[in-house]
PDB file of C-alpha atoms in Angstrom:
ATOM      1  CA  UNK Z  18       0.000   0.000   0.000  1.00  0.00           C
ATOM      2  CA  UNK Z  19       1.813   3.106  -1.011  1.00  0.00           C
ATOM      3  CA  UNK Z  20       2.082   5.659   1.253  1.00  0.00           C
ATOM      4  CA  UNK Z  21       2.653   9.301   1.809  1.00  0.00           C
ATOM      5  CA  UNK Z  22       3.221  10.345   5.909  1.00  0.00           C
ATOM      6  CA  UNK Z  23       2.960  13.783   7.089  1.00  0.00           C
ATOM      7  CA  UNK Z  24       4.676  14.362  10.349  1.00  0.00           C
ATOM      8  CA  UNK Z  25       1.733  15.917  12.057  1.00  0.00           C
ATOM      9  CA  UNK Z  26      -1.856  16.414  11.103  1.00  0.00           C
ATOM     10  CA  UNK Z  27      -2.281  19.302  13.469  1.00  0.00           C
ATOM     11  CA  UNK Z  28       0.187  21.939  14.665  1.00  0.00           C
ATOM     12  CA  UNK Z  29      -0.073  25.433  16.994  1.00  0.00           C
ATOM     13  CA  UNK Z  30       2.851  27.620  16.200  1.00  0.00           C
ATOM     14  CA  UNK Z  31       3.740  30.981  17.664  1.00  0.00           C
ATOM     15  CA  UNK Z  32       4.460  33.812  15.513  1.00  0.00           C
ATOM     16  CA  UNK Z  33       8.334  34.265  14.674  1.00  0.00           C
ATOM     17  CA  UNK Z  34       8.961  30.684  15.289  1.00  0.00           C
ATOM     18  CA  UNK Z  35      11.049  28.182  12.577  1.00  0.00           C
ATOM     19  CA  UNK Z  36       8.654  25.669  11.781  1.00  0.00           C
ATOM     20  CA  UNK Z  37       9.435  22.194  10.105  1.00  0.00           C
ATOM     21  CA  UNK Z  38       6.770  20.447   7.906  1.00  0.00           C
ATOM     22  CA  UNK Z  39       7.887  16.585   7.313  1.00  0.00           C
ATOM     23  CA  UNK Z  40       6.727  14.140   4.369  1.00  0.00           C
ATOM     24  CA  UNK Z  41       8.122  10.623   3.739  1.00  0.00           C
ATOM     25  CA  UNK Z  42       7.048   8.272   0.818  1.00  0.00           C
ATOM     26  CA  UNK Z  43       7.921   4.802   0.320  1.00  0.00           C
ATOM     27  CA  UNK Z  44       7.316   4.611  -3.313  1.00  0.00           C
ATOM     28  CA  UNK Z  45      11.029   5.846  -4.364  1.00  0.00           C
ATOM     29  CA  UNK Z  46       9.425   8.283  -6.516  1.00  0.00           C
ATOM     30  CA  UNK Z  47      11.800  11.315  -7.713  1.00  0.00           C
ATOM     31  CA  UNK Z  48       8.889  14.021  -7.294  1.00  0.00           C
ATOM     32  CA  UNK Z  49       7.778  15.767  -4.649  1.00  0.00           C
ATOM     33  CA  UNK Z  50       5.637  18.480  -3.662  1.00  0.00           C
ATOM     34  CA  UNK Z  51       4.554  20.731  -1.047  1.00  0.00           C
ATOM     35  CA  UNK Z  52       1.168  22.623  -1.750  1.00  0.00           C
ATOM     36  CA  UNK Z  53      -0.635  25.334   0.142  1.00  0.00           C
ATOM     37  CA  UNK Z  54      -4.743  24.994   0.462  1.00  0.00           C
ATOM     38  CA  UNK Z  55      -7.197  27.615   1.009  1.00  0.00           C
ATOM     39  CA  UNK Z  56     -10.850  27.705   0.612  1.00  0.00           C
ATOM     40  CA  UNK Z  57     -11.196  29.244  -2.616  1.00  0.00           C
ATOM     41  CA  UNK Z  58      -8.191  29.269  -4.166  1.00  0.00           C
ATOM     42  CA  UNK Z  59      -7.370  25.720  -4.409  1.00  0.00           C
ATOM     43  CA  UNK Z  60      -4.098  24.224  -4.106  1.00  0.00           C
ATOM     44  CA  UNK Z  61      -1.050  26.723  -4.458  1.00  0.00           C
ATOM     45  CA  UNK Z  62       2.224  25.219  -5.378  1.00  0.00           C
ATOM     46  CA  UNK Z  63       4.982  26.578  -2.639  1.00  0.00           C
ATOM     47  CA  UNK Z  64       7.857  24.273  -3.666  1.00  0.00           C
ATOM     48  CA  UNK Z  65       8.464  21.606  -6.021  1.00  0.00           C
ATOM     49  CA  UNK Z  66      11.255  18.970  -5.955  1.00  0.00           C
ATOM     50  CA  UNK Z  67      12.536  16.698  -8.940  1.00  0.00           C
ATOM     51  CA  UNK Z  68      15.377  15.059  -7.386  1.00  0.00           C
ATOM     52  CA  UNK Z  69      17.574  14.663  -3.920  1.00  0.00           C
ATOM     53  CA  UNK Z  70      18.929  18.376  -3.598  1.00  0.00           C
ATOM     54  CA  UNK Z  71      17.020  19.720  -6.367  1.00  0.00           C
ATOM     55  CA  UNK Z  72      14.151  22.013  -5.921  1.00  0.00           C
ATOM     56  CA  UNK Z  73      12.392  24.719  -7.997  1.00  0.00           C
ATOM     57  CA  UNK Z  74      10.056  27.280  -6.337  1.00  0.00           C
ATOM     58  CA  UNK Z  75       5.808  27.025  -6.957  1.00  0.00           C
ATOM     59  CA  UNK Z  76       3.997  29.926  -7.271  1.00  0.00           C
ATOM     60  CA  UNK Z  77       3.938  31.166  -3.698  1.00  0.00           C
ATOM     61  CA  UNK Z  78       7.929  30.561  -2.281  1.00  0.00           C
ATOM     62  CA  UNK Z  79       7.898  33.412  -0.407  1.00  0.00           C
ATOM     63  CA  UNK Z  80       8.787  32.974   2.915  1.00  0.00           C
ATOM     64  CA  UNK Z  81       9.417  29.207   2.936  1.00  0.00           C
ATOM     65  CA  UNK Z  82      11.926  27.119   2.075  1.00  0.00           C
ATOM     66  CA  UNK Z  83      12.465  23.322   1.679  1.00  0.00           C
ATOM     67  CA  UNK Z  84      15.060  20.566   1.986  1.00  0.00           C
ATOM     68  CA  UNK Z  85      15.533  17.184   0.594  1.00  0.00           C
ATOM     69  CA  UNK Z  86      18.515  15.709   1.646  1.00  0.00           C
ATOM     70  CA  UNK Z  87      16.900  12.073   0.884  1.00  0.00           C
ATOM     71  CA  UNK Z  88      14.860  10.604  -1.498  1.00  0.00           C
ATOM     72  CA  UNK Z  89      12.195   9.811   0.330  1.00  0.00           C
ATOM     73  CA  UNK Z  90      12.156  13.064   2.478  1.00  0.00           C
ATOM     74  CA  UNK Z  91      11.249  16.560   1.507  1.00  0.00           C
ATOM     75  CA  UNK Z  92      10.542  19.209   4.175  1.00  0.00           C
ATOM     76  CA  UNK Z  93       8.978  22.433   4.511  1.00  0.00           C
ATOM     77  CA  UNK Z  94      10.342  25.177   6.390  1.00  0.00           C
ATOM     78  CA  UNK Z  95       8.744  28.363   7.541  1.00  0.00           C
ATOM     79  CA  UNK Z  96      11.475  30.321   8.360  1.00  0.00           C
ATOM     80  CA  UNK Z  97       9.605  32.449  10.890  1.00  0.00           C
ATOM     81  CA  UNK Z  98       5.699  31.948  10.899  1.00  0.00           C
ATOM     82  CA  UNK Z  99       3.555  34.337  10.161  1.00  0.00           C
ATOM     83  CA  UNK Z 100      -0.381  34.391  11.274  1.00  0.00           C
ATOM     84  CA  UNK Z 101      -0.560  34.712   7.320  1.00  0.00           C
ATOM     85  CA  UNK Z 102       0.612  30.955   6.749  1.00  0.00           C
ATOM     86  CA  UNK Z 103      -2.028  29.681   8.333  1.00  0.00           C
ATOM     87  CA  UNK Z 104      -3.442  27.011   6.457  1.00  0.00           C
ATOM     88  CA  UNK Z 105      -3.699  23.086   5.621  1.00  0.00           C
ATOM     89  CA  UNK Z 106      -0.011  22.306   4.116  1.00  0.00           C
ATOM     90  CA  UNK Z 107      -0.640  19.034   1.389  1.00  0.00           C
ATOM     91  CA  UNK Z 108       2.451  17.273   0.492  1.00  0.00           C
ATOM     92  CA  UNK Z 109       2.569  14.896  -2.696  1.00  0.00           C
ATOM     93  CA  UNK Z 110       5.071  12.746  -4.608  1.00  0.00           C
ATOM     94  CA  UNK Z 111       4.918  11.178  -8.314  1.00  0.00           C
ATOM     95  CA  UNK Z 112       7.059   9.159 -10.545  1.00  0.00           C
ATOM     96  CA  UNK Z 113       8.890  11.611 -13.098  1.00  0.00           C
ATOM     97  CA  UNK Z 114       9.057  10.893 -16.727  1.00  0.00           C
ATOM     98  CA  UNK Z 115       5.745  10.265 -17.738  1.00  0.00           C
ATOM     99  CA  UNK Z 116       2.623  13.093 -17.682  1.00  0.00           C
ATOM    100  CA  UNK Z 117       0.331  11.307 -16.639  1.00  0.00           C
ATOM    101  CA  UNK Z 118       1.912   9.562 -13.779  1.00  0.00           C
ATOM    102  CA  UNK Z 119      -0.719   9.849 -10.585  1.00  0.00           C
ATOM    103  CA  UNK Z 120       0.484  11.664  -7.792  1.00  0.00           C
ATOM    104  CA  UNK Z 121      -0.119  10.282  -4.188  1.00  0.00           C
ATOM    105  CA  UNK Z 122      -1.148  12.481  -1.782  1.00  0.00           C
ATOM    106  CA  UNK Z 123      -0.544  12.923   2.492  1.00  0.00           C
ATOM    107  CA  UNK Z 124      -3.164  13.245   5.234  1.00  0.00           C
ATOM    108  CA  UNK Z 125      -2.182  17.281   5.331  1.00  0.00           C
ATOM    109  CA  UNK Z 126      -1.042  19.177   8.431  1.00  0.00           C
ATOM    110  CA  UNK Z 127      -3.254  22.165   9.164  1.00  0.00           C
ATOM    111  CA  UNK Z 128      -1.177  25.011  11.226  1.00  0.00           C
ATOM    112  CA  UNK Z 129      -2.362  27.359  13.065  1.00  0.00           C
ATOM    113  CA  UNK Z 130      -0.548  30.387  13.689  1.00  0.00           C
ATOM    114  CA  UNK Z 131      -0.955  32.746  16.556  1.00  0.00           C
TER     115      UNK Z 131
ATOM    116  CA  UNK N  19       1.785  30.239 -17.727  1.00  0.00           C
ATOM    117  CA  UNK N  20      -1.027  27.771 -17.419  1.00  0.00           C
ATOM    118  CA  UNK N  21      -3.695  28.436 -15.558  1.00  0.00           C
ATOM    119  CA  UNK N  22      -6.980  25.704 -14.301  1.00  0.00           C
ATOM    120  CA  UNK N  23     -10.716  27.269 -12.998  1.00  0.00           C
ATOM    121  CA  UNK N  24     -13.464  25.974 -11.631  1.00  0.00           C
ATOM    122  CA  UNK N  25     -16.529  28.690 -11.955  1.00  0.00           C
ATOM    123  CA  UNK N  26     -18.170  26.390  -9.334  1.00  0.00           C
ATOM    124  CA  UNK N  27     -17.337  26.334  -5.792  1.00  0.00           C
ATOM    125  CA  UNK N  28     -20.375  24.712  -4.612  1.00  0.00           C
ATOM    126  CA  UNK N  29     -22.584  22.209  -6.018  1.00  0.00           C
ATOM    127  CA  UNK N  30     -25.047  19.943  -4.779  1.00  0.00           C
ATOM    128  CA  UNK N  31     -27.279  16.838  -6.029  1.00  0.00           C
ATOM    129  CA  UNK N  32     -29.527  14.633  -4.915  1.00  0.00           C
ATOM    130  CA  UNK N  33     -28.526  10.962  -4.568  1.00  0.00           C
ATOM    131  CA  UNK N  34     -28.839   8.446  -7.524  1.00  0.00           C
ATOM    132  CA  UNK N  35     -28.786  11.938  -9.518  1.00  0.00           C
ATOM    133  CA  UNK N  36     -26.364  13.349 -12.137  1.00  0.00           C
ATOM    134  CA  UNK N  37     -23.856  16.139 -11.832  1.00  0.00           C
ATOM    135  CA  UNK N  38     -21.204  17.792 -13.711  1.00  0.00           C
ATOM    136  CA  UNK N  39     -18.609  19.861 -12.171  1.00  0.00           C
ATOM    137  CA  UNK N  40     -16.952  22.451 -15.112  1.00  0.00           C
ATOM    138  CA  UNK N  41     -13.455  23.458 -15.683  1.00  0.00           C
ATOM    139  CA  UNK N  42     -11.272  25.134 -18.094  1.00  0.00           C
ATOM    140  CA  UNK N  43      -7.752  25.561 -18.305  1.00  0.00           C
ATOM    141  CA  UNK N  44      -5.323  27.955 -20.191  1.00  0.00           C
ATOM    142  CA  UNK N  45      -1.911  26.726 -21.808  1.00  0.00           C
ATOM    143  CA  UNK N  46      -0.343  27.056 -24.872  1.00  0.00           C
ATOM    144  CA  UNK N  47       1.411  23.376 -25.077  1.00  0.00           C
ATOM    145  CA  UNK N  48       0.006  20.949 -27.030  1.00  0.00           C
ATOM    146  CA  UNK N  49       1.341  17.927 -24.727  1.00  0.00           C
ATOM    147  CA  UNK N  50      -0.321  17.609 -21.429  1.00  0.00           C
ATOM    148  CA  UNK N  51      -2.694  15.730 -19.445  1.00  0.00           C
ATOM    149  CA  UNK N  52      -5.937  16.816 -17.484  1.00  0.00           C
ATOM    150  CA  UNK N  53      -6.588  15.004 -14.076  1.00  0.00           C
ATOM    151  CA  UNK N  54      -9.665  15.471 -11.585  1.00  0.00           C
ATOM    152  CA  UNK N  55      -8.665  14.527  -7.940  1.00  0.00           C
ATOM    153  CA  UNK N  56     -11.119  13.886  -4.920  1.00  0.00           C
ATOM    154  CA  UNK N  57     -10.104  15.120  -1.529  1.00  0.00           C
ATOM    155  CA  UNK N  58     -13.284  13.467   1.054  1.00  0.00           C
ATOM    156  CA  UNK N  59     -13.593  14.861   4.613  1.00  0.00           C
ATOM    157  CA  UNK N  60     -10.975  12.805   5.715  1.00  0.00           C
ATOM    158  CA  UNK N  61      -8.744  14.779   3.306  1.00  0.00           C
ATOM    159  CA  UNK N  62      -6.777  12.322   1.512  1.00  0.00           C
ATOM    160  CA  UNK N  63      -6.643  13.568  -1.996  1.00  0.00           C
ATOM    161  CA  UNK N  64      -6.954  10.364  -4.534  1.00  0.00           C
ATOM    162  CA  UNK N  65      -7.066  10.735  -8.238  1.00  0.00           C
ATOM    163  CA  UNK N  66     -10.722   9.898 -10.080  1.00  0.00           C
ATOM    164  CA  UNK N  67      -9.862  10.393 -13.887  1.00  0.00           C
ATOM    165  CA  UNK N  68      -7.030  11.295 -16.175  1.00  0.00           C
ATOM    166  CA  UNK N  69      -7.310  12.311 -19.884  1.00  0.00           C
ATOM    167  CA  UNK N  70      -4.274  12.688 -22.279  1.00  0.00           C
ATOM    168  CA  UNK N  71      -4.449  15.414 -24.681  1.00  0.00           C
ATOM    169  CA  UNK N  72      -3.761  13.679 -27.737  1.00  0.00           C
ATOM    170  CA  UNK N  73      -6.861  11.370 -26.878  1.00  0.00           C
ATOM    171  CA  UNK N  74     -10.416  12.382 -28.245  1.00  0.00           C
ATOM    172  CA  UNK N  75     -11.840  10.104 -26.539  1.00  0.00           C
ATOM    173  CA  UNK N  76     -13.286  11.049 -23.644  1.00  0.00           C
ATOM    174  CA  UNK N  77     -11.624   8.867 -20.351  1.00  0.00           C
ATOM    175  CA  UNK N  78     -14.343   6.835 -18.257  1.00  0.00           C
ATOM    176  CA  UNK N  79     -13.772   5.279 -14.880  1.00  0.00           C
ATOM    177  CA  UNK N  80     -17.033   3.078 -14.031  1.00  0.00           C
ATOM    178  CA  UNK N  81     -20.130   6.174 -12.683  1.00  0.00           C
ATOM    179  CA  UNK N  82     -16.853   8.859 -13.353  1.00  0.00           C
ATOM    180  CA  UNK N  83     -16.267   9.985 -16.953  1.00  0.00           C
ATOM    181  CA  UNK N  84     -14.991  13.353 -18.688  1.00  0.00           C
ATOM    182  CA  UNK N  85     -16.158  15.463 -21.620  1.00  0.00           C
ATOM    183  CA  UNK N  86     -12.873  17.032 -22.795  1.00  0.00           C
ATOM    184  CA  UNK N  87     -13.232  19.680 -25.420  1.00  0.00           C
ATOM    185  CA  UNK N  88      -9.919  20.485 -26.656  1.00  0.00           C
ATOM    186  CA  UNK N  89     -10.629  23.573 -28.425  1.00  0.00           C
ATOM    187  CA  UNK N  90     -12.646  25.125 -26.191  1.00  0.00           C
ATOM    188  CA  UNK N  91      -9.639  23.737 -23.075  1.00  0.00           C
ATOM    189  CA  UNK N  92     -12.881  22.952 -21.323  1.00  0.00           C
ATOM    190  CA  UNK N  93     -12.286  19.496 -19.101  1.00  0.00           C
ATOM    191  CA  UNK N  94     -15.825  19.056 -17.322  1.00  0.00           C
ATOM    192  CA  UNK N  95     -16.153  15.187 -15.012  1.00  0.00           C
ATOM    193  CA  UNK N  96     -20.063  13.819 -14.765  1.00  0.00           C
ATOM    194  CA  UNK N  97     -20.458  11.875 -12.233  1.00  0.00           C
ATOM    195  CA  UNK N  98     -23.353   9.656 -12.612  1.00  0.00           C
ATOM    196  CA  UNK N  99     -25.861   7.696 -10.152  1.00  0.00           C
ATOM    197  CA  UNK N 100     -24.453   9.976  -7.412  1.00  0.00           C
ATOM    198  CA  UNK N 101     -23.204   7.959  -3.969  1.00  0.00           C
ATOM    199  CA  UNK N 102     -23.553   9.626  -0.348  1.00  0.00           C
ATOM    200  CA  UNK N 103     -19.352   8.867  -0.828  1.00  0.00           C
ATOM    201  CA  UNK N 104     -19.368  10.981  -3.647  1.00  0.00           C
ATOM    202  CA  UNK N 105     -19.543  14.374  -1.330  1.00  0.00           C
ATOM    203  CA  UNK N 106     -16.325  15.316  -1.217  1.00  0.00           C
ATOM    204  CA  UNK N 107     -14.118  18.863  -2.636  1.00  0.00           C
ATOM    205  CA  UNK N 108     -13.450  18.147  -6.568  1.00  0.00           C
ATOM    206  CA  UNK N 109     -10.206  19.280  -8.042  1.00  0.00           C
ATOM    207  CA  UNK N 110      -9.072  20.057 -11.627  1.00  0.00           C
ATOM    208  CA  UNK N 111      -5.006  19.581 -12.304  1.00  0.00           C
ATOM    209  CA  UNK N 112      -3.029  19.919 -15.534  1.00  0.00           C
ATOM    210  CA  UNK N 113       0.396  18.610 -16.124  1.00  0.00           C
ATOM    211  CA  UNK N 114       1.899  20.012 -19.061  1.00  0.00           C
ATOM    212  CA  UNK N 115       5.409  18.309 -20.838  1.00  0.00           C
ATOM    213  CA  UNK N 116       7.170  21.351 -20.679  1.00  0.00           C
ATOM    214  CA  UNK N 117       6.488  21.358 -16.649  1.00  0.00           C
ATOM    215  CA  UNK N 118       8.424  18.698 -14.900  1.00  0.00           C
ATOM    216  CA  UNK N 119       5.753  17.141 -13.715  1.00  0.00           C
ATOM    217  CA  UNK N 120       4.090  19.733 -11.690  1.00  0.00           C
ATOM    218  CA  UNK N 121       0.527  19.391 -11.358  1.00  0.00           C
ATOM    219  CA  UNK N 122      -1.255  23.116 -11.201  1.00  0.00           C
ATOM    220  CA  UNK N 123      -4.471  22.773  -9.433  1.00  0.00           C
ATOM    221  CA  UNK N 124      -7.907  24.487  -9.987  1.00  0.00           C
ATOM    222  CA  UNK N 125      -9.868  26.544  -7.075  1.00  0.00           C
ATOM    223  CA  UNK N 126     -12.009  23.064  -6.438  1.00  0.00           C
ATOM    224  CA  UNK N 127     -15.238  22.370  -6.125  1.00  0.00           C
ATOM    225  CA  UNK N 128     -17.852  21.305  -3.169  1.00  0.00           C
ATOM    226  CA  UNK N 129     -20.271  18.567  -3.858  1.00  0.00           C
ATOM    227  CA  UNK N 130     -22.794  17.606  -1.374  1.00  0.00           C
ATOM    228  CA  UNK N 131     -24.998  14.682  -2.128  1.00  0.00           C
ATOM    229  CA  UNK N 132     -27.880  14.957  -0.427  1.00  0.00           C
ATOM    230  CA  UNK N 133     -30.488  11.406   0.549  1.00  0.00           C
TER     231      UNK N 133
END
């Protein structure tokens, strides 16, 4: 059963503090994705990951980063949260090389900043 | 840059009923694929249909099936004989070959099916 963890479904962060987001798959795919969801505009692209160390920014990078130092591990960072990244965080992964590979999905984490 | 709507952010239908949810999409590549994704209350997102460009046939997956219209980059999913387990949010996502595999998501839609 393929599977894609997110560290925490829930989380209550303080303004100004570093937050980590974690994802793990077990399908050795090459792509992964972190995505931002709010009600009405869908899911937002932050960061987007094609390999180990390799990363391209989404459509809304600013004030995150991410790491992927494995495979099978890409993180989200909020460098210091702001009450304006609250929000349900989705992470994903796919196989790369073909378009219409499916891409498997995590649980979310919804953060709440305060 | 490619961009996915969904006009409808709410939608609901009676049980054992049809619906379609509508969306359209903007790119200028010719190679790409069109998925719709299901996210239920529980919020694991799992993918419903996928339709290749080149195809003109329209993708079916058992009550779940897609009328693409190329020209018009409309991409609209019926879902027929509506299920109680059908209520979930409804996403449109495009991949396009030029994209690395990143899947650009629509503003999703709300279905409610109602007994």
């Amino acid at each position: 059963d393929v599977k894609v963890t997110q560290s925490s479904r829930y989380l209550v962060k303080r303004t100004g503090e570093k937050v980590f987001l974690e994802c793990v798959q077990d399908m050795d795919h090459e792509n992964m994705f972190w995505y931002r969801q709010d009600p009405g505009l869908g899911l937002r692209l932050i960061y987007f990951s094609y390999d180990v160390k390799m990363k391209e920014k989404g459509d809304i990078p600013e004030g995150y980063s991410v790491s992927r130092e494995k495979k099978e591990r890409f993180s989200l960072i909020l460098e210091s949260a702001s009450t304006n990244q609250t929000s349900m965080y989705l992470c994903a992964s796919s196989l790369t090389g073909r378009l219409n590979t499916e891409a498997f999905f995590g649980q979310g984490t919804r953060l709440t900043v305060v | 840059a490619q961009t996915v709507t969904q006009s409808q952010p709410e939608m609901s239908v009676q049980e054992a009923e049809t619906v379609t949810l509508s969306c359209t999409y903007d790119t200028s590549e010719n190679n790409y694929y069109l998925f719709w994704y299901k996210q239920p209350p529980s919020r694991q997102m799992i993918l419903v249909i996928r339709q290749e460009a080149y195809k003109q046939q329209n993708a079916t997956e058992n009550r779940f099936s897609v009328n693409f219209q190329k020209a018009a980059k409309s991409f609209s999913l019926k879902i027929s004989d509506s299920q109680l387990g059908d209520t979930a949010m409804y996403f449109c996502a495009f991949v396009g070959g030029n994209q690395g595999g990143k899947l650009i998501f629509g503003q999703g839609t709300e279905l409610s099916v109602k007994p």
